[in-house]
Amino acid sequence: MFETLKALNPDPILGLLAAYRQDTNPRRVDLGVGVYKDEQGHTPILECVKQADAAHRAEETTKTYVGPAGDPDFDTGIEQLIFGADHAARTARRLRTLQAPGGCGALRIAAELLNRAKAGAAIWVSDPTWANHVPLLGDAGLEIKVYPYYDGASQALKANAMFEALEKIPAGDLVLLHGCCHNPCGVDLSPAEWDQVTDITLRRGFTPFVDLAYLGLGIGLDEDAYGVRKLASAVPELIVASSCSKNFGVYRERVGALSLMLETPEQADVVFGQAQNVARGVYSMPPNYGAALVGRILRDPTATAAWTAELGFMRDRINGLRSQLADKFRTKLNSNRFDFIPNQRGMFSFLGLSKEQVQRLKAEYSIYMVDSSRINVAGVSQSNMDYVVDAVCSVL
Ligand code: LMR
């Protein structure tokens, strides 16, 4: 049966984690997979999550099925978090949210649903985009097309080229946008640029699809939601895949959501029913545990405030590291080559290194990053920062 299948190379991101774990160099540094790390290089369980876990275990009375749409408290909480409790699309009952197994599950269910609605529809993704977007969306049958986004020379947005490309995208196509903390480049749209994207979306009539995997890790919860809320207040239809992996630190529990905004409540009911049917045919129902904890936190204002504070701490640490890294590079190189790092948001930035330089960092210094030279800024700490900066400068 399987003789036609060939061995695959390791996943470009997850393969790094496996290689790092096998490396016995005591100075090894993991700047690969996008997980938050503290000063000790540990990915902690948030205190608010531990408390929700204790309460959940004490109160849970059954393990019976919840259903394809998942935990209703979670669905409501996430929808309010993303769009704002009083968003007009919510009050008009044009929004529906379905719990999914991680942001990946949400992306895939959306892709299957879209392919059901319009087989082979084109979806435009940014150049570059997260490597896993291509299989998650393309393997469901959507046709992947690319619009310009990141300019490696200026380490900034190719704004004009992006807008020109969007101006040519027809109605019936989809455009995938990173809501905040762009993965892999860290370059986000400003509010004015989101306004422009919204204008073009309205003029052209394509359907926006926002991937919101890092909400709250850029500038702040409301600031990071600016683009998605702007679109939701203007366009007739919107798709949002969100993840709680990073902002709640519940990576392995697989907690995400798919929010669908339609033109009318009746259409929303139809499409929501279809989405649940897609989920039923793929995994039947999402796992409950992680979403139950997030739902519990989001329905309790005290727990939500505790979470917001912990999220703020993670965000401030990442943004602080961005500034410190740029300062160290500036001092070491006597150049502003890396001054772009604090202008970017979220976990990731490209260092602008060649694949050979990235390989040397791995082979000679046990410093792991994606071949594109994407680093996870959160993997830097006070104890490894000089080592990382010196090593990078030595391979330039
Ligand atoms: C990343 O980009 O490193 C994360 O989103 C983890 C993953 O699954 O790739």
Short mmCIF file of C-alpha atoms and ligand atoms in Angstrom, two decimals:
data_model
loop_
_atom_site.label_atom_id
_atom_site.label_comp_id
_atom_site.label_asym_id
_atom_site.label_seq_id
_atom_site.Cartn_x
_atom_site.Cartn_y
_atom_site.Cartn_z
CA MET A 1 0.00 0.00 0.00
CA PHE A 2 2.61 2.54 1.02
CA GLU A 3 5.43 1.73 -1.39
CA THR A 4 4.67 4.85 -3.46
CA LEU A 5 5.41 7.16 -0.53
CA LYS A 6 8.88 8.71 -0.28
CA ALA A 7 10.72 9.74 2.90
CA LEU A 8 10.26 13.44 3.66
CA ASN A 9 12.74 15.98 4.93
CA PRO A 10 12.02 17.12 8.51
CA ASP A 11 9.48 19.94 8.86
CA PRO A 12 11.37 23.26 8.43
CA ILE A 13 10.23 24.53 11.85
CA LEU A 14 9.40 21.45 13.95
CA GLY A 15 12.53 19.64 12.68
CA LEU A 16 14.63 22.35 14.37
CA LEU A 17 13.12 21.54 17.73
CA ALA A 18 14.08 17.88 17.40
CA ALA A 19 17.64 18.79 16.34
CA TYR A 20 17.98 21.29 19.21
CA ARG A 21 16.82 18.72 21.77
CA GLN A 22 19.53 16.31 20.60
CA ASP A 23 22.30 18.94 20.77
CA THR A 24 24.46 18.42 23.88
CA ASN A 25 26.32 21.77 23.64
CA PRO A 26 25.60 23.53 26.98
CA ARG A 27 25.52 26.87 25.13
CA ARG A 28 22.88 25.76 22.62
CA VAL A 29 20.21 28.38 21.86
CA ASP A 30 16.77 27.65 20.40
CA LEU A 31 15.52 30.55 18.27
CA GLY A 32 13.42 28.23 16.12
CA VAL A 33 9.84 27.25 16.89
CA GLY A 34 7.54 30.12 17.94
CA VAL A 35 6.97 29.52 21.64
CA TYR A 36 7.37 32.07 24.41
CA LYS A 37 10.31 31.46 26.75
CA ASP A 38 11.21 33.06 30.05
CA GLU A 39 14.69 34.15 31.18
CA GLN A 40 15.53 30.52 32.01
CA GLY A 41 14.56 29.35 28.52
CA HIS A 42 11.47 27.66 29.94
CA THR A 43 7.97 27.89 28.44
CA PRO A 44 5.93 28.35 31.62
CA ILE A 45 2.30 27.51 32.34
CA LEU A 46 0.59 30.84 33.07
CA GLU A 47 -0.60 31.26 36.68
CA CYS A 48 -4.12 32.09 35.49
CA VAL A 49 -4.15 28.84 33.51
CA LYS A 50 -3.03 26.86 36.59
CA GLN A 51 -5.83 28.41 38.61
CA ALA A 52 -8.40 27.72 35.92
CA ASP A 53 -7.12 24.14 35.76
CA ALA A 54 -7.61 23.64 39.52
CA ALA A 55 -11.15 25.05 39.40
CA HIS A 56 -11.97 23.05 36.28
CA ARG A 57 -10.83 19.77 37.83
CA ALA A 58 -12.76 20.47 41.03
CA GLU A 59 -15.97 21.27 39.18
CA GLU A 60 -15.89 18.96 36.17
CA THR A 61 -18.57 16.31 36.52
CA THR A 62 -18.63 14.60 33.13
CA LYS A 63 -16.51 13.77 30.14
CA THR A 64 -19.43 13.42 27.76
CA TYR A 65 -19.26 15.02 24.32
CA VAL A 66 -19.55 18.77 23.99
CA GLY A 67 -20.35 18.95 20.26
CA PRO A 68 -18.68 20.06 17.00
CA ALA A 69 -18.83 23.78 17.89
CA GLY A 70 -16.99 23.18 21.17
CA ASP A 71 -17.36 24.96 24.51
CA PRO A 72 -19.96 27.78 24.25
CA ASP A 73 -18.22 29.88 26.96
CA PHE A 74 -15.00 29.63 25.00
CA ASP A 75 -16.67 30.53 21.70
CA THR A 76 -18.35 33.60 23.21
CA GLY A 77 -15.24 34.66 25.13
CA ILE A 78 -12.98 34.44 22.09
CA GLU A 79 -15.45 36.27 19.88
CA GLN A 80 -15.71 39.11 22.41
CA LEU A 81 -11.95 39.22 22.80
CA ILE A 82 -11.29 39.46 19.07
CA PHE A 83 -14.10 41.74 17.95
CA GLY A 84 -14.98 43.56 21.18
CA ALA A 85 -18.13 42.69 23.16
CA ASP A 86 -20.24 45.41 21.54
CA HIS A 87 -19.10 45.07 17.95
CA ALA A 88 -21.95 45.79 15.54
CA ALA A 89 -21.43 42.47 13.74
CA ARG A 90 -22.02 40.67 17.06
CA THR A 91 -25.12 42.65 17.98
CA ALA A 92 -26.46 42.11 14.47
CA ARG A 93 -25.92 38.34 14.99
CA ARG A 94 -23.77 38.13 11.86
CA LEU A 95 -20.90 36.42 13.67
CA ARG A 96 -20.49 32.77 14.66
CA THR A 97 -17.49 31.20 16.37
CA LEU A 98 -16.49 27.55 16.36
CA GLN A 99 -13.86 26.11 18.69
CA ALA A 100 -11.13 24.32 16.75
CA PRO A 101 -8.06 22.20 17.58
CA GLY A 102 -5.55 25.07 17.52
CA GLY A 103 -5.19 27.84 14.98
CA CYS A 104 -4.17 25.15 12.48
CA GLY A 105 -7.47 23.34 13.00
CA ALA A 106 -9.33 26.61 12.43
CA LEU A 107 -7.37 27.33 9.24
CA ARG A 108 -8.02 23.86 7.89
CA ILE A 109 -11.73 23.84 8.71
CA ALA A 110 -12.03 27.25 7.05
CA ALA A 111 -10.18 25.97 3.99
CA GLU A 112 -12.42 22.90 3.71
CA LEU A 113 -15.50 25.08 4.16
CA LEU A 114 -14.34 27.56 1.52
CA ASN A 115 -13.52 24.77 -0.89
CA ARG A 116 -17.02 23.40 -0.31
CA ALA A 117 -18.46 26.85 -1.08
CA LYS A 118 -16.27 27.45 -4.14
CA ALA A 119 -14.07 24.55 -5.22
CA GLY A 120 -10.52 25.59 -6.04
CA ALA A 121 -11.05 29.22 -4.99
CA ALA A 122 -7.84 31.27 -5.06
CA ILE A 123 -6.41 32.43 -1.76
CA TRP A 124 -3.72 35.11 -1.82
CA VAL A 125 -1.06 34.87 0.88
CA SER A 126 1.68 37.35 1.75
CA ASP A 127 5.22 36.90 0.46
CA PRO A 128 6.45 35.47 2.76
CA THR A 129 3.90 33.72 4.92
CA TRP A 130 4.05 31.03 7.60
CA ALA A 131 5.24 27.85 5.87
CA ASN A 132 2.34 25.79 7.18
CA HIS A 133 -0.27 28.07 5.58
CA VAL A 134 0.44 26.46 2.24
CA PRO A 135 -0.42 22.83 3.16
CA LEU A 136 -3.21 23.84 5.56
CA LEU A 137 -5.01 25.84 2.88
CA GLY A 138 -3.71 24.31 -0.35
CA ASP A 139 -4.23 20.65 0.58
CA ALA A 140 -7.91 21.40 1.14
CA GLY A 141 -8.14 22.34 -2.55
CA LEU A 142 -7.70 26.13 -2.51
CA GLU A 143 -5.32 27.60 -5.07
CA ILE A 144 -2.46 29.47 -3.38
CA LYS A 145 -1.43 32.80 -4.94
CA VAL A 146 1.03 35.30 -3.54
CA TYR A 147 0.97 39.08 -3.02
CA PRO A 148 4.10 41.17 -2.21
CA TYR A 149 4.55 42.02 1.45
CA TYR A 150 8.05 42.11 2.96
CA ASP A 151 11.00 44.01 1.53
CA GLY A 152 14.22 42.28 2.62
CA ALA A 153 16.32 45.31 1.67
CA SER A 154 14.51 47.75 3.95
CA GLN A 155 13.18 45.11 6.41
CA ALA A 156 9.79 46.82 6.08
CA LEU A 157 6.45 46.53 4.30
CA LYS A 158 6.37 46.77 0.50
CA ALA A 159 3.29 48.89 0.96
CA ASN A 160 2.83 50.20 -2.58
CA ALA A 161 3.48 46.84 -4.21
CA MET A 162 1.06 45.18 -1.79
CA PHE A 163 -1.71 47.68 -2.41
CA GLU A 164 -1.19 47.50 -6.18
CA ALA A 165 -1.48 43.72 -6.06
CA LEU A 166 -4.61 43.84 -3.88
CA GLU A 167 -6.18 46.30 -6.33
CA LYS A 168 -6.06 43.55 -8.98
CA ILE A 169 -7.60 40.74 -6.91
CA PRO A 170 -11.13 39.97 -8.09
CA ALA A 171 -14.31 39.26 -6.13
CA GLY A 172 -14.54 35.54 -5.42
CA ASP A 173 -10.88 35.28 -4.36
CA LEU A 174 -9.70 35.27 -0.75
CA VAL A 175 -6.90 37.30 0.80
CA LEU A 176 -5.12 35.95 3.87
CA LEU A 177 -3.86 38.70 6.18
CA HIS A 178 -1.85 38.31 9.39
CA GLY A 179 -3.87 40.17 12.03
CA CYS A 180 -0.76 41.12 14.01
CA CYS A 181 2.79 39.91 14.74
CA HIS A 182 3.39 38.74 11.18
CA ASN A 183 4.88 35.26 10.99
CA PRO A 184 7.67 35.09 9.79
CA CYS A 185 8.76 38.72 9.29
CA GLY A 186 7.32 40.66 12.29
CA VAL A 187 6.27 43.55 10.01
CA ASP A 188 2.67 44.57 10.73
CA LEU A 189 0.24 46.89 8.99
CA SER A 190 -0.27 50.27 10.68
CA PRO A 191 -3.86 51.37 11.42
CA ALA A 192 -3.70 53.62 8.32
CA GLU A 193 -2.58 50.64 6.22
CA TRP A 194 -5.40 48.50 7.61
CA ASP A 195 -7.79 51.32 6.65
CA GLN A 196 -6.40 51.21 3.13
CA VAL A 197 -6.69 47.41 2.95
CA THR A 198 -10.30 47.75 4.10
CA ASP A 199 -11.03 50.32 1.35
CA ILE A 200 -9.49 48.08 -1.30
CA THR A 201 -11.41 45.05 0.04
CA LEU A 202 -14.67 46.95 -0.26
CA ARG A 203 -13.85 48.27 -3.72
CA ARG A 204 -12.66 44.95 -5.14
CA GLY A 205 -15.09 42.66 -3.32
CA PHE A 206 -12.67 39.85 -2.44
CA THR A 207 -13.10 38.05 0.89
CA PRO A 208 -10.62 38.81 3.68
CA PHE A 209 -9.38 35.97 5.86
CA VAL A 210 -7.40 37.02 8.94
CA ASP A 211 -5.01 34.71 10.76
CA LEU A 212 -4.78 35.94 14.35
CA ALA A 213 -2.35 33.63 16.11
CA TYR A 214 -0.51 36.19 18.29
CA LEU A 215 -3.24 38.52 19.58
CA GLY A 216 -1.88 40.62 22.46
CA LEU A 217 1.77 39.85 21.85
CA GLY A 218 2.40 42.86 19.60
CA ILE A 219 1.30 46.19 21.10
CA GLY A 220 -1.77 45.28 23.18
CA LEU A 221 -5.03 43.35 22.90
CA ASP A 222 -7.09 46.19 21.40
CA GLU A 223 -4.25 47.57 19.27
CA ASP A 224 -3.49 44.13 17.83
CA ALA A 225 -7.17 43.64 16.98
CA TYR A 226 -7.41 46.96 15.10
CA GLY A 227 -7.27 45.40 11.63
CA VAL A 228 -9.74 42.61 12.24
CA ARG A 229 -12.21 44.98 13.90
CA LYS A 230 -11.83 47.53 11.14
CA LEU A 231 -12.56 44.93 8.48
CA ALA A 232 -15.48 43.54 10.49
CA SER A 233 -17.06 46.98 10.73
CA ALA A 234 -16.88 47.59 6.98
CA VAL A 235 -16.94 44.47 4.83
CA PRO A 236 -19.85 42.09 4.30
CA GLU A 237 -17.98 38.83 4.94
CA LEU A 238 -14.93 37.98 6.99
CA ILE A 239 -13.16 34.83 8.16
CA VAL A 240 -10.89 34.80 11.22
CA ALA A 241 -8.76 31.90 12.41
CA SER A 242 -7.39 32.50 15.90
CA SER A 243 -5.14 30.62 18.28
CA CYS A 244 -4.69 30.56 22.06
CA SER A 245 -1.42 28.64 21.84
CA LYS A 246 0.81 31.67 22.34
CA ASN A 247 -1.26 34.26 24.21
CA PHE A 248 -2.56 31.72 26.77
CA GLY A 249 0.53 29.50 26.53
CA VAL A 250 -1.59 26.37 26.00
CA TYR A 251 0.32 25.14 22.95
CA ARG A 252 -0.06 21.38 23.38
CA GLU A 253 -3.71 21.58 24.38
CA ARG A 254 -4.62 22.72 20.84
CA VAL A 255 -6.98 25.63 21.43
CA GLY A 256 -8.13 27.79 18.54
CA ALA A 257 -11.26 29.19 16.97
CA LEU A 258 -12.82 29.91 13.61
CA SER A 259 -15.00 33.03 13.49
CA LEU A 260 -17.26 33.54 10.50
CA MET A 261 -18.92 36.86 9.76
CA LEU A 262 -21.67 36.80 7.13
CA GLU A 263 -23.92 39.42 5.61
CA THR A 264 -27.08 38.35 7.45
CA PRO A 265 -27.88 36.26 10.58
CA GLU A 266 -29.63 33.71 8.34
CA GLN A 267 -26.50 33.25 6.20
CA ALA A 268 -24.42 33.03 9.37
CA ASP A 269 -26.61 30.16 10.61
CA VAL A 270 -26.25 28.29 7.31
CA VAL A 271 -22.47 28.71 7.10
CA PHE A 272 -21.98 27.90 10.78
CA GLY A 273 -23.95 24.68 10.28
CA GLN A 274 -21.74 23.83 7.31
CA ALA A 275 -18.59 24.55 9.33
CA GLN A 276 -19.75 22.19 12.09
CA ASN A 277 -20.49 19.58 9.46
CA VAL A 278 -16.96 19.96 8.05
CA ALA A 279 -15.52 19.55 11.55
CA ARG A 280 -17.70 16.47 12.09
CA GLY A 281 -16.19 14.91 8.98
CA VAL A 282 -12.60 15.69 9.96
CA TYR A 283 -12.26 15.20 13.74
CA SER A 284 -15.92 15.19 14.83
CA MET A 285 -15.41 17.41 17.90
CA PRO A 286 -12.52 19.49 19.21
CA PRO A 287 -10.66 18.54 22.41
CA ASN A 288 -12.28 20.17 25.44
CA TYR A 289 -9.71 20.65 28.17
CA GLY A 290 -7.66 23.67 26.97
CA ALA A 291 -10.70 25.53 25.64
CA ALA A 292 -12.55 24.91 28.92
CA LEU A 293 -9.70 26.65 30.77
CA VAL A 294 -9.60 29.59 28.35
CA GLY A 295 -13.41 29.87 28.43
CA ARG A 296 -13.31 29.90 32.24
CA ILE A 297 -10.69 32.67 32.28
CA LEU A 298 -12.56 34.78 29.75
CA ARG A 299 -15.92 34.57 31.55
CA ASP A 300 -14.46 35.73 34.89
CA PRO A 301 -13.34 39.41 34.93
CA THR A 302 -10.81 38.80 37.75
CA ALA A 303 -9.22 35.89 35.89
CA THR A 304 -9.26 37.88 32.65
CA ALA A 305 -7.43 40.74 34.36
CA ALA A 306 -4.83 38.30 35.72
CA TRP A 307 -4.37 36.84 32.23
CA THR A 308 -4.08 40.29 30.64
CA ALA A 309 -1.31 41.13 33.12
CA GLU A 310 0.60 37.92 32.37
CA LEU A 311 0.18 38.48 28.64
CA GLY A 312 1.47 42.04 29.09
CA PHE A 313 4.52 40.68 30.88
CA MET A 314 5.31 38.30 27.99
CA ARG A 315 4.78 41.08 25.45
CA ASP A 316 6.96 43.56 27.35
CA ARG A 317 9.72 41.00 27.68
CA ILE A 318 9.73 40.35 23.93
CA ASN A 319 9.65 44.06 23.07
CA GLY A 320 12.41 44.73 25.63
CA LEU A 321 14.55 42.00 24.07
CA ARG A 322 14.00 43.56 20.64
CA SER A 323 15.43 46.89 21.82
CA GLN A 324 18.33 45.27 23.66
CA LEU A 325 19.26 43.13 20.67
CA ALA A 326 19.32 46.16 18.37
CA ASP A 327 21.46 48.08 20.89
CA LYS A 328 23.95 45.22 21.20
CA PHE A 329 24.25 44.81 17.44
CA ARG A 330 24.69 48.57 17.00
CA THR A 331 27.48 48.68 19.56
CA LYS A 332 29.20 45.57 18.30
CA LEU A 333 29.05 46.44 14.59
CA ASN A 334 29.07 50.20 14.87
CA SER A 335 26.25 50.12 12.34
CA ASN A 336 22.48 50.43 12.25
CA ARG A 337 22.10 47.19 10.27
CA PHE A 338 19.86 45.60 12.93
CA ASP A 339 17.97 48.71 14.01
CA PHE A 340 14.83 47.30 12.38
CA ILE A 341 14.36 44.70 15.14
CA PRO A 342 12.48 46.97 17.62
CA ASN A 343 10.23 48.27 14.82
CA GLN A 344 8.80 44.80 14.31
CA ARG A 345 6.22 43.03 16.45
CA GLY A 346 5.57 39.65 18.00
CA MET A 347 7.94 36.74 18.27
CA PHE A 348 9.63 36.86 14.88
CA SER A 349 12.11 38.84 12.79
CA PHE A 350 14.34 37.93 9.89
CA LEU A 351 18.02 38.58 10.62
CA GLY A 352 18.70 38.83 6.88
CA LEU A 353 21.30 36.02 6.87
CA SER A 354 21.98 33.56 4.07
CA LYS A 355 21.13 29.89 4.45
CA GLU A 356 24.87 29.17 4.71
CA GLN A 357 25.23 31.65 7.56
CA VAL A 358 22.27 30.06 9.34
CA GLN A 359 23.87 26.61 8.90
CA ARG A 360 27.17 27.91 10.32
CA LEU A 361 25.39 29.28 13.37
CA LYS A 362 23.91 25.84 13.94
CA ALA A 363 27.08 23.84 13.24
CA GLU A 364 29.59 26.11 14.98
CA TYR A 365 27.57 27.71 17.77
CA SER A 366 24.52 25.44 18.31
CA ILE A 367 22.25 28.39 17.59
CA TYR A 368 19.07 27.19 15.91
CA MET A 369 16.87 29.33 13.66
CA VAL A 370 14.75 28.71 10.56
CA ASP A 371 16.75 28.60 7.29
CA SER A 372 15.17 31.88 6.24
CA SER A 373 17.02 33.41 9.29
CA ARG A 374 13.70 33.88 11.08
CA ILE A 375 14.43 34.09 14.80
CA ASN A 376 12.08 33.68 17.72
CA VAL A 377 13.06 36.77 19.71
CA ALA A 378 11.60 35.20 22.87
CA GLY A 379 14.37 32.57 22.71
CA VAL A 380 16.94 35.26 23.55
CA SER A 381 17.73 35.90 27.23
CA GLN A 382 20.11 38.05 29.27
CA SER A 383 22.38 35.02 29.61
CA ASN A 384 22.61 34.15 25.90
CA MET A 385 22.23 37.55 24.23
CA ASP A 386 25.95 38.38 24.00
CA TYR A 387 26.67 34.87 22.75
CA VAL A 388 23.98 35.18 20.05
CA VAL A 389 25.06 38.67 18.95
CA ASP A 390 28.76 37.72 18.83
CA ALA A 391 28.01 34.54 16.90
CA VAL A 392 25.79 36.32 14.35
CA CYS A 393 28.42 39.03 13.85
CA SER A 394 31.09 36.37 13.36
CA VAL A 395 29.24 34.84 10.39
CA LEU A 396 28.30 38.13 8.68
C1 LMR B 1 5.99 28.78 14.43
O1 LMR B 1 5.79 29.41 13.38
O2 LMR B 1 7.12 28.53 14.84
C2 LMR B 1 4.82 28.33 15.25
O3 LMR B 1 3.64 28.82 14.71
C3 LMR B 1 4.81 26.87 15.51
C4 LMR B 1 4.51 26.05 14.30
O4 LMR B 1 3.62 25.20 14.40
O5 LMR B 1 5.13 26.22 13.25
#
